[in-house]
Tab-separated table of C-alpha atoms in Angstrom:
chain	number	residue	atom	x	y	z
U	263	UNK	CA	124.716	96.273	39.425
U	264	UNK	CA	125.291	94.546	42.762
U	265	UNK	CA	123.296	97.245	44.535
U	266	UNK	CA	120.330	96.746	42.182
U	267	UNK	CA	120.369	92.997	42.796
U	268	UNK	CA	120.484	93.423	46.588
U	269	UNK	CA	117.664	95.977	46.544
U	270	UNK	CA	115.583	93.653	44.414
U	271	UNK	CA	116.269	90.812	46.832
U	272	UNK	CA	115.177	92.894	49.851
U	273	UNK	CA	112.033	94.103	48.068
U	274	UNK	CA	111.185	90.485	47.322
U	275	UNK	CA	111.509	89.583	51.012
U	276	UNK	CA	109.256	92.499	52.001
U	277	UNK	CA	106.637	91.587	49.408
U	278	UNK	CA	106.676	87.956	50.551
U	279	UNK	CA	106.212	89.054	54.175
U	280	UNK	CA	103.312	91.270	53.182
U	281	UNK	CA	101.651	88.436	51.252
U	282	UNK	CA	101.880	86.156	54.273
U	283	UNK	CA	100.192	88.631	56.637
U	284	UNK	CA	96.474	88.687	57.193
U	285	UNK	CA	94.639	91.976	57.499
U	286	UNK	CA	92.364	92.576	60.461
U	287	UNK	CA	89.298	94.709	59.829
U	288	UNK	CA	88.454	97.067	62.679
U	289	UNK	CA	89.764	97.041	66.257
U	290	UNK	CA	89.014	94.178	68.617
U	291	UNK	CA	88.504	94.368	72.393
U	292	UNK	CA	91.753	94.333	74.363
U	293	UNK	CA	92.423	92.773	77.771
U	294	UNK	CA	95.593	93.677	79.699
U	295	UNK	CA	96.459	91.380	82.639
U	296	UNK	CA	99.287	91.978	85.114
U	297	UNK	CA	100.683	89.431	87.560
U	298	UNK	CA	102.652	91.580	89.992
U	299	UNK	CA	106.308	90.658	90.535
U	300	UNK	CA	106.531	87.991	87.802
U	301	UNK	CA	110.260	87.901	87.153
U	302	UNK	CA	111.126	87.014	83.569
U	303	UNK	CA	113.290	83.966	84.338
U	304	UNK	CA	110.467	82.308	86.291
U	305	UNK	CA	109.376	81.119	82.826
U	306	UNK	CA	112.486	78.945	82.623
U	307	UNK	CA	112.771	78.026	86.296
U	308	UNK	CA	109.241	76.760	86.929
U	309	UNK	CA	106.686	74.739	84.939
U	310	UNK	CA	103.976	77.002	83.493
U	311	UNK	CA	101.892	74.766	81.178
U	312	UNK	CA	98.942	77.154	80.777
U	313	UNK	CA	101.123	80.189	80.153
U	314	UNK	CA	103.219	78.165	77.696
U	315	UNK	CA	100.035	77.152	75.877
U	316	UNK	CA	98.896	80.770	75.715
U	317	UNK	CA	102.051	82.195	74.165
U	318	UNK	CA	102.585	79.174	71.898
U	319	UNK	CA	99.411	80.348	70.150
U	320	UNK	CA	100.652	83.936	70.120
U	321	UNK	CA	103.851	85.782	70.961
U	322	UNK	CA	106.369	85.904	73.808
U	323	UNK	CA	108.747	88.710	74.744
U	324	UNK	CA	111.223	86.986	77.036
U	325	UNK	CA	112.282	90.144	78.898
U	326	UNK	CA	110.812	93.617	79.232
U	327	UNK	CA	113.104	96.450	80.253
U	328	UNK	CA	110.841	98.265	82.672
U	329	UNK	CA	111.138	101.792	84.069
U	330	UNK	CA	113.142	103.004	87.041
U	331	UNK	CA	112.376	102.758	89.850
U	332	UNK	CA	111.293	99.161	89.449
U	333	UNK	CA	108.334	99.433	91.810
U	334	UNK	CA	104.661	98.498	91.380
U	335	UNK	CA	102.986	101.892	91.089
U	336	UNK	CA	105.486	103.565	88.720
U	337	UNK	CA	105.570	100.607	86.359
U	338	UNK	CA	101.843	99.944	86.276
U	339	UNK	CA	101.257	103.580	85.398
U	340	UNK	CA	103.966	103.366	82.723
U	341	UNK	CA	102.216	100.381	81.137
U	342	UNK	CA	98.996	102.376	80.596
U	343	UNK	CA	100.633	105.719	79.707
U	344	UNK	CA	103.815	104.758	77.835
U	345	UNK	CA	105.752	107.256	79.960
U	346	UNK	CA	108.849	107.059	82.131
U	347	UNK	CA	108.259	107.755	85.818
U	348	UNK	CA	109.742	111.250	85.560
U	349	UNK	CA	107.108	112.038	82.906
U	350	UNK	CA	103.962	110.619	84.526
U	351	UNK	CA	104.850	111.666	88.063
U	352	UNK	CA	104.252	108.405	89.973
U	353	UNK	CA	107.872	108.071	91.042
U	354	UNK	CA	107.807	105.641	93.955
U	355	UNK	CA	105.707	103.997	96.646
U	356	UNK	CA	106.324	107.010	98.898
U	357	UNK	CA	106.607	110.565	97.564
U	358	UNK	CA	106.698	114.161	98.696
U	359	UNK	CA	105.477	117.037	96.553
U	360	UNK	CA	107.383	120.263	97.325
U	361	UNK	CA	104.683	122.472	95.774
U	362	UNK	CA	101.621	121.170	97.638
U	363	UNK	CA	103.679	119.812	100.588
U	364	UNK	CA	101.641	116.608	100.378
U	365	UNK	CA	102.881	113.069	101.014
U	366	UNK	CA	101.936	110.039	98.936
U	367	UNK	CA	101.778	106.455	100.205
U	368	UNK	CA	100.379	103.359	98.530
U	369	UNK	CA	97.663	103.145	101.186
U	370	UNK	CA	96.742	106.816	100.636
U	371	UNK	CA	96.897	107.262	96.884
U	372	UNK	CA	93.540	108.553	95.596
U	373	UNK	CA	94.345	112.277	95.444
U	374	UNK	CA	94.048	113.149	91.701
U	375	UNK	CA	96.956	115.588	92.024
U	376	UNK	CA	99.463	112.746	92.014
U	377	UNK	CA	98.073	111.046	88.899
U	378	UNK	CA	97.105	113.973	86.690
U	379	UNK	CA	100.460	114.525	84.996
U	380	UNK	CA	99.429	111.792	82.535
U	381	UNK	CA	96.291	110.303	81.020
U	382	UNK	CA	95.945	106.484	81.233
U	383	UNK	CA	94.615	104.395	78.394
U	384	UNK	CA	91.229	103.764	80.054
U	385	UNK	CA	90.616	107.534	79.774
U	386	UNK	CA	92.130	107.981	76.298
U	387	UNK	CA	90.040	105.118	74.901
U	388	UNK	CA	86.893	106.843	76.159
U	389	UNK	CA	87.833	109.848	74.003
U	390	UNK	CA	87.366	107.537	71.010
U	391	UNK	CA	83.893	106.544	72.217
U	392	UNK	CA	84.838	103.238	73.855
U	393	UNK	CA	83.685	101.790	77.152
U	394	UNK	CA	86.588	100.825	79.430
U	395	UNK	CA	87.177	98.849	82.630
U	396	UNK	CA	89.891	98.561	85.254
U	397	UNK	CA	89.998	95.936	87.972
U	398	UNK	CA	92.173	97.132	90.876
U	399	UNK	CA	94.871	98.529	88.556
U	400	UNK	CA	96.959	101.158	90.389
U	401	UNK	CA	95.366	104.559	89.809
U	402	UNK	CA	92.160	103.213	88.293
U	403	UNK	CA	89.985	104.334	91.208
U	404	UNK	CA	91.287	107.908	90.934
U	405	UNK	CA	89.347	110.645	89.156
U	406	UNK	CA	91.710	111.864	86.421
U	407	UNK	CA	90.431	114.842	84.439
U	408	UNK	CA	87.105	114.368	86.240
U	409	UNK	CA	86.798	110.839	84.816
U	410	UNK	CA	87.428	107.225	85.727
U	411	UNK	CA	87.113	104.066	83.664
U	412	UNK	CA	83.509	103.213	82.749
U	413	UNK	CA	83.707	100.312	85.206
U	414	UNK	CA	86.219	99.936	88.032
U	415	UNK	CA	86.662	98.455	91.477
U	416	UNK	CA	89.144	99.754	94.077
U	417	UNK	CA	91.761	97.400	95.439
U	418	UNK	CA	90.441	94.639	97.679
U	419	UNK	CA	92.926	91.922	98.592
U	420	UNK	CA	90.130	89.597	99.720
U	421	UNK	CA	88.602	89.348	96.241
U	422	UNK	CA	89.798	86.205	94.446
U	423	UNK	CA	91.221	86.138	90.949
U	424	UNK	CA	88.149	84.256	89.758
U	425	UNK	CA	85.862	86.975	91.130
U	426	UNK	CA	87.921	89.730	89.516
U	427	UNK	CA	87.977	87.862	86.211
U	428	UNK	CA	84.213	87.301	86.367
U	429	UNK	CA	83.602	91.038	86.626
U	430	UNK	CA	85.968	91.748	83.742
U	431	UNK	CA	84.281	89.132	81.547
U	432	UNK	CA	80.831	90.555	82.225
U	433	UNK	CA	82.026	94.063	81.414
U	434	UNK	CA	83.569	92.849	78.151
U	435	UNK	CA	80.374	91.035	77.150
U	436	UNK	CA	78.164	94.038	77.824
U	437	UNK	CA	74.368	93.828	78.075
U	438	UNK	CA	71.221	95.202	76.515
U	439	UNK	CA	71.763	98.604	78.122
U	440	UNK	CA	75.336	99.235	76.973
U	441	UNK	CA	77.997	97.626	74.749
U	442	UNK	CA	80.913	95.661	76.088
U	443	UNK	CA	84.120	97.439	76.997
U	444	UNK	CA	86.857	97.736	74.373
U	445	UNK	CA	89.722	98.025	76.848
U	446	UNK	CA	90.011	96.284	80.217
U	447	UNK	CA	92.891	96.049	82.700
U	448	UNK	CA	93.114	93.348	85.386
U	449	UNK	CA	95.592	93.243	88.295
U	450	UNK	CA	96.652	90.305	90.500
U	451	UNK	CA	99.144	90.621	93.375
U	452	UNK	CA	100.983	87.311	93.007
U	453	UNK	CA	103.774	86.188	92.754
U	454	UNK	CA	104.944	89.539	94.219
U	455	UNK	CA	103.525	88.824	97.679
U	456	UNK	CA	105.253	85.451	97.957
U	457	UNK	CA	108.491	86.849	96.522
U	458	UNK	CA	108.648	89.495	99.242
U	459	UNK	CA	108.025	87.033	102.064
U	460	UNK	CA	110.296	84.172	100.969
U	461	UNK	CA	112.569	85.619	98.285
U	462	UNK	CA	112.831	84.455	94.655
U	463	UNK	CA	115.505	81.872	95.515
U	464	UNK	CA	113.091	79.897	97.704
U	465	UNK	CA	112.186	77.309	95.094
U	466	UNK	CA	109.492	75.602	97.176
U	467	UNK	CA	107.552	78.748	97.996
U	468	UNK	CA	107.886	80.258	94.532
U	469	UNK	CA	106.871	77.001	92.826
U	470	UNK	CA	103.660	76.980	94.865
U	471	UNK	CA	102.877	80.626	94.085
U	472	UNK	CA	103.607	80.249	90.392
U	473	UNK	CA	101.503	77.094	90.169
U	474	UNK	CA	98.594	79.218	91.410
U	475	UNK	CA	99.432	81.964	88.898
U	476	UNK	CA	99.518	79.432	86.062
U	477	UNK	CA	96.185	77.988	87.176
U	478	UNK	CA	94.755	81.512	87.055
U	479	UNK	CA	96.029	81.885	83.499
U	480	UNK	CA	94.293	78.601	82.675
U	481	UNK	CA	91.152	79.998	84.308
U	482	UNK	CA	91.503	83.137	82.178
U	483	UNK	CA	91.619	81.141	78.946
U	484	UNK	CA	88.748	78.904	80.052
U	485	UNK	CA	86.559	81.878	81.034
U	486	UNK	CA	87.144	83.606	77.701
U	487	UNK	CA	86.355	80.400	75.783
U	488	UNK	CA	83.167	79.678	77.747
U	489	UNK	CA	81.883	83.179	77.028
U	490	UNK	CA	82.762	83.118	73.340
U	491	UNK	CA	85.496	85.743	73.707
U	492	UNK	CA	88.552	83.601	72.987
U	493	UNK	CA	89.699	84.299	69.440
U	494	UNK	CA	87.613	87.479	69.360
U	495	UNK	CA	89.707	89.591	71.740
U	496	UNK	CA	93.392	90.396	72.043
U	497	UNK	CA	94.984	89.450	75.381
U	498	UNK	CA	98.232	90.767	76.872
U	499	UNK	CA	99.679	89.039	79.941
U	500	UNK	CA	102.583	90.828	81.588
U	501	UNK	CA	104.030	92.147	84.844
U	502	UNK	CA	105.540	95.266	86.357
U	503	UNK	CA	108.910	94.112	87.717
U	504	UNK	CA	110.951	91.173	88.918
U	505	UNK	CA	112.403	90.328	92.324
U	506	UNK	CA	115.869	90.069	93.932
U	507	UNK	CA	116.960	87.914	96.866
U	508	UNK	CA	117.903	89.905	99.971
U	509	UNK	CA	119.784	88.934	103.124
U	510	UNK	CA	120.364	90.204	106.669
U	511	UNK	CA	124.043	90.062	105.793
U	512	UNK	CA	123.518	92.724	103.114
U	513	UNK	CA	122.230	95.704	105.099
U	514	UNK	CA	123.227	99.357	104.689
U	515	UNK	CA	122.538	101.394	107.846
U	516	UNK	CA	122.169	105.120	107.220
U	517	UNK	CA	122.676	106.007	110.884
U	518	UNK	CA	126.232	104.696	110.591
U	519	UNK	CA	126.938	107.433	108.080
U	520	UNK	CA	124.767	110.394	108.978
U	521	UNK	CA	122.813	111.696	111.949
U	522	UNK	CA	119.073	111.527	111.127
U	523	UNK	CA	118.723	115.159	112.242
U	524	UNK	CA	120.542	116.122	109.034
U	525	UNK	CA	117.836	114.930	106.645
U	526	UNK	CA	114.159	114.143	106.107
U	527	UNK	CA	113.557	110.662	104.743
U	528	UNK	CA	110.896	110.386	102.033
U	529	UNK	CA	111.434	106.817	100.774
U	530	UNK	CA	113.776	104.101	101.977
U	531	UNK	CA	114.791	101.007	100.041
U	532	UNK	CA	116.282	99.960	97.693
U	533	UNK	CA	116.118	103.539	96.377
U	534	UNK	CA	116.160	105.985	99.255
U	535	UNK	CA	114.998	109.563	98.700
U	536	UNK	CA	115.824	112.273	101.184
U	537	UNK	CA	115.796	116.024	101.721
U	538	UNK	CA	118.860	117.555	103.429
U	539	UNK	CA	117.986	119.750	106.423
U	540	UNK	CA	121.459	121.245	106.786
U	541	UNK	CA	124.393	121.767	104.439
U	542	UNK	CA	123.373	119.725	101.331
U	543	UNK	CA	126.967	119.316	100.139
U	544	UNK	CA	128.092	117.942	103.490
U	545	UNK	CA	125.106	115.572	103.640
U	546	UNK	CA	125.841	114.331	100.121
U	547	UNK	CA	129.558	113.931	100.843
U	548	UNK	CA	128.891	111.700	103.846
U	549	UNK	CA	126.279	109.633	102.021
U	550	UNK	CA	128.530	109.305	98.986
U	551	UNK	CA	131.168	107.646	101.185
U	552	UNK	CA	128.669	105.706	103.260
U	553	UNK	CA	128.831	102.215	101.749
U	554	UNK	CA	130.518	100.588	98.770
U	555	UNK	CA	127.232	98.868	97.809
U	556	UNK	CA	125.224	102.094	97.704
U	557	UNK	CA	125.549	104.951	95.208
U	558	UNK	CA	124.502	108.479	96.124
U	559	UNK	CA	123.313	110.947	93.477
U	560	UNK	CA	122.507	114.607	93.581
U	561	UNK	CA	119.323	115.106	91.602
U	562	UNK	CA	121.123	116.928	88.780
U	563	UNK	CA	123.619	114.061	88.405
U	564	UNK	CA	121.186	111.123	88.171
U	565	UNK	CA	122.175	109.227	84.980
U	566	UNK	CA	120.183	110.059	81.842
U	567	UNK	CA	119.546	106.374	81.143
U	568	UNK	CA	117.366	106.108	84.265
U	569	UNK	CA	114.954	108.817	83.033
U	570	UNK	CA	114.541	109.829	86.646
U	571	UNK	CA	115.575	113.447	86.991
U	572	UNK	CA	113.112	115.811	85.353
U	573	UNK	CA	110.320	115.997	87.904
U	574	UNK	CA	109.873	118.292	90.889
U	575	UNK	CA	108.890	115.306	93.063
U	576	UNK	CA	112.345	113.750	92.728
U	577	UNK	CA	114.199	114.643	95.913
U	578	UNK	CA	117.566	116.487	96.075
U	579	UNK	CA	119.468	113.284	96.934
U	580	UNK	CA	118.678	109.688	96.053
U	581	UNK	CA	120.563	106.568	97.147
U	582	UNK	CA	120.547	103.407	95.018
U	583	UNK	CA	121.491	100.108	96.620
U	584	UNK	CA	123.273	97.402	94.658
U	585	UNK	CA	121.257	94.329	93.726
U	586	UNK	CA	120.213	92.354	96.800
U	587	UNK	CA	121.295	95.029	99.279
U	588	UNK	CA	118.785	96.722	101.607
U	589	UNK	CA	118.929	100.265	102.981
U	590	UNK	CA	117.681	100.709	106.559
U	591	UNK	CA	118.011	103.611	108.941
U	592	UNK	CA	119.220	101.538	111.865
U	593	UNK	CA	119.297	98.055	113.362
U	594	UNK	CA	119.901	94.597	111.891
U	595	UNK	CA	116.346	93.642	110.972
U	596	UNK	CA	115.754	92.727	107.334
U	597	UNK	CA	112.368	94.077	106.185
U	598	UNK	CA	111.798	91.404	103.515
U	599	UNK	CA	113.635	88.468	101.949
U	600	UNK	CA	112.768	89.552	98.411
U	601	UNK	CA	112.650	93.088	97.058
U	602	UNK	CA	112.520	95.149	93.884
U	603	UNK	CA	113.089	98.770	92.930
U	604	UNK	CA	116.730	98.303	91.896
U	605	UNK	CA	118.391	99.514	88.681
U	606	UNK	CA	116.164	98.621	85.723
U	607	UNK	CA	119.141	97.325	83.720
U	608	UNK	CA	119.312	94.269	86.019
U	609	UNK	CA	117.761	91.076	84.545
U	610	UNK	CA	116.346	90.213	87.983
U	611	UNK	CA	114.149	93.314	87.733
U	612	UNK	CA	112.765	92.473	84.291
U	613	UNK	CA	109.242	91.116	83.707
U	614	UNK	CA	107.934	89.466	80.506
U	615	UNK	CA	105.128	89.878	77.990
U	616	UNK	CA	102.925	87.221	76.387
U	617	UNK	CA	100.108	88.046	73.967
U	618	UNK	CA	97.513	86.122	71.987
U	619	UNK	CA	94.608	87.000	69.739
U	620	UNK	CA	93.686	87.592	66.094
U	621	UNK	CA	95.984	90.622	65.832
U	622	UNK	CA	99.121	88.770	66.944
U	623	UNK	CA	101.462	86.445	65.135
U	624	UNK	CA	101.422	82.784	66.143
U	625	UNK	CA	104.427	81.040	67.635
U	626	UNK	CA	106.603	84.158	67.518
U	627	UNK	CA	109.282	84.791	70.132
U	628	UNK	CA	111.622	87.717	70.682
U	629	UNK	CA	114.207	88.444	73.338
U	630	UNK	CA	113.395	91.959	74.529
U	631	UNK	CA	111.223	95.055	74.377
U	632	UNK	CA	110.848	98.277	76.353
U	633	UNK	CA	107.828	98.286	78.650
U	634	UNK	CA	106.930	101.820	77.501
U	635	UNK	CA	106.430	100.334	74.003
U	636	UNK	CA	103.364	98.426	75.194
U	637	UNK	CA	101.264	101.598	75.351
U	638	UNK	CA	101.645	102.596	71.666
U	639	UNK	CA	101.084	98.924	70.775
U	640	UNK	CA	97.763	98.912	72.666
U	641	UNK	CA	96.723	102.226	71.092
U	642	UNK	CA	97.478	100.721	67.670
U	643	UNK	CA	95.386	97.644	68.464
U	644	UNK	CA	92.463	99.826	69.532
U	645	UNK	CA	92.912	102.382	66.723
U	646	UNK	CA	93.122	105.045	69.421
U	647	UNK	CA	95.302	108.160	68.920
U	648	UNK	CA	98.003	107.855	71.597
U	649	UNK	CA	98.867	110.600	74.039
U	650	UNK	CA	102.494	111.848	73.910
U	651	UNK	CA	104.628	109.007	75.228
U	652	UNK	CA	108.154	107.638	75.478
U	653	UNK	CA	107.434	104.420	73.594
U	654	UNK	CA	107.779	103.394	69.968
U	655	UNK	CA	106.189	100.880	67.627
U	656	UNK	CA	109.537	99.882	66.077
U	657	UNK	CA	109.991	96.730	68.135
U	658	UNK	CA	106.358	96.053	68.996
U	659	UNK	CA	105.400	95.995	65.308
U	660	UNK	CA	107.093	92.623	64.970
U	661	UNK	CA	104.489	91.075	67.277
U	662	UNK	CA	101.594	91.837	64.948
U	663	UNK	CA	100.125	89.558	62.275
U	664	UNK	CA	99.245	92.384	59.888
U	665	UNK	CA	102.638	94.083	59.983
U	666	UNK	CA	105.728	93.132	58.016
U	667	UNK	CA	108.639	92.764	60.389
U	668	UNK	CA	112.277	93.145	59.566
U	669	UNK	CA	114.468	90.948	61.697
U	670	UNK	CA	117.525	93.208	61.464
U	671	UNK	CA	120.235	90.603	62.276
U	672	UNK	CA	118.652	88.129	59.848
U	673	UNK	CA	118.317	90.684	57.060
U	674	UNK	CA	121.882	91.909	57.561
U	675	UNK	CA	123.087	88.315	57.444
U	676	UNK	CA	121.159	87.640	54.241
U	677	UNK	CA	122.505	90.804	52.619
U	678	UNK	CA	126.072	89.880	53.558
U	679	UNK	CA	125.591	86.367	52.164
U	680	UNK	CA	124.156	87.710	48.897
U	681	UNK	CA	127.032	90.170	48.529
U	682	UNK	CA	129.592	87.436	49.212
U	683	UNK	CA	128.007	85.125	46.634
U	684	UNK	CA	127.834	87.878	44.014
U	685	UNK	CA	131.399	88.937	44.756
U	686	UNK	CA	132.570	85.335	44.364
U	687	UNK	CA	130.760	84.959	41.041
U	688	UNK	CA	132.235	88.243	39.807
U	689	UNK	CA	135.732	87.134	40.842
U	690	UNK	CA	135.340	83.798	39.047
U	691	UNK	CA	134.288	85.528	35.801
U	692	UNK	CA	137.238	87.900	35.991
U	693	UNK	CA	139.689	85.044	36.557
U	694	UNK	CA	138.270	83.134	33.591
U	695	UNK	CA	138.505	86.234	31.403
U	696	UNK	CA	142.093	86.851	32.472
U	697	UNK	CA	143.040	83.230	31.762
U	698	UNK	CA	141.668	83.479	28.238
U	699	UNK	CA	143.764	86.572	27.570
U	700	UNK	CA	146.983	84.694	28.507
U	701	UNK	CA	146.420	81.700	26.160
U	702	UNK	CA	147.611	81.268	22.465
U	703	UNK	CA	145.944	83.705	20.147
U	704	UNK	CA	143.932	82.217	17.265
U	705	UNK	CA	145.291	82.507	13.645
U	706	UNK	CA	144.233	85.674	11.843
U	707	UNK	CA	144.754	86.265	8.109
U	708	UNK	CA	146.861	89.327	7.438
U	709	UNK	CA	144.939	91.867	5.390
U	710	UNK	CA	147.060	93.663	2.731
U	711	UNK	CA	145.962	96.894	1.200
U	712	UNK	CA	146.575	96.753	-2.590
U	713	UNK	CA	146.738	100.521	-2.765
U	714	UNK	CA	149.669	100.803	-0.384
U	715	UNK	CA	152.332	102.894	-2.239
U	716	UNK	CA	155.078	101.647	0.059
U	717	UNK	CA	154.933	98.032	-1.195
U	718	UNK	CA	158.225	96.921	-2.860
U	719	UNK	CA	158.309	96.205	-6.619
U	720	UNK	CA	158.154	92.557	-7.553
U	721	UNK	CA	160.577	91.391	-10.100
């Protein structure tokens, strides 16, 4: 009986949630905006009035758990593919491919070979007949499967945010010759640039950079409103990674542990990747004992949780520095005061997500989400069949206006409360019944059977 009552209670909650949701007919255009290096706790540390206004009308995910390594290229490609780095193949800022013997650097990144292990959303959306656009998003100027986005511009640091936004807006509006794009991605390099130069703990410098970022978000909202797009498109504002404070007092010098003739260095800090030239076991043994703030891994032993093992471009040995520590080959020069790339379980590496538009709930806030979940969410918004990916809609579903969302802790709490109340009521009834059974019994007339042969004779 208790089970039936609880099930009825839960069904009532679900029906009420469904009644409160509004259905959205047909997909709406989608704009994805990334502000590079926007650490999640900047939202609490610095005033962001325009960003606050944006997510107050929509949703906020306070922290995204991004993919390892927490660098720009791997995470931007994860956002538009829903894949871990080991699955999409963009593993770091510097890579070596043992099959082709090619090297990859961020300033030499347009070879399709590096990017073709996955298909980004601007290509997948075209398969559904949509026009797409990408403004300086990593990989967007690369021909993938003989295609690019319908509209794109390669990276140009001299182009202002306003100029980039103007192009995006025009592409979304379309013209008499072709319809507007249904998916657009826009990249901006701040506050990452300032974070590298000054470090995230430099309040003065970061406040100035984030004021500019917030003004750009205000410009974004204003531009969409002036062109009649606000309220008619869905907008996601996010980032790729956070930032950690570094120091010249926290340097790890590889030359102190191993002669450089013993290895070929592919990438350096804070995740170093190297290829042993001589005895691999000896090289690993020396690196493993090198520094207490650096962990060495053979490729086969990289922890499963990092999703950073199953790709031929991952080198035989990787070194992971502790938060705030910097790996250098030699010397005492600190490359940068702020850096990222560290373990993706660290809060300092986490970005955020804010979203607004007709498809999103209003005034909703949640603590966390996986960054690979953004891809299936965007495919859902566009009604585009997703490519195989590592994400899920389980958590992202709660952000949507037309989806019923079960807040698991709340529901569990309600169920426990209902069970406690019902148990208490049941106990009270039993006690009352037991008390009645112990009281004086009411008078009952004794019934005598006249036909009883055992009755004594009356004289």
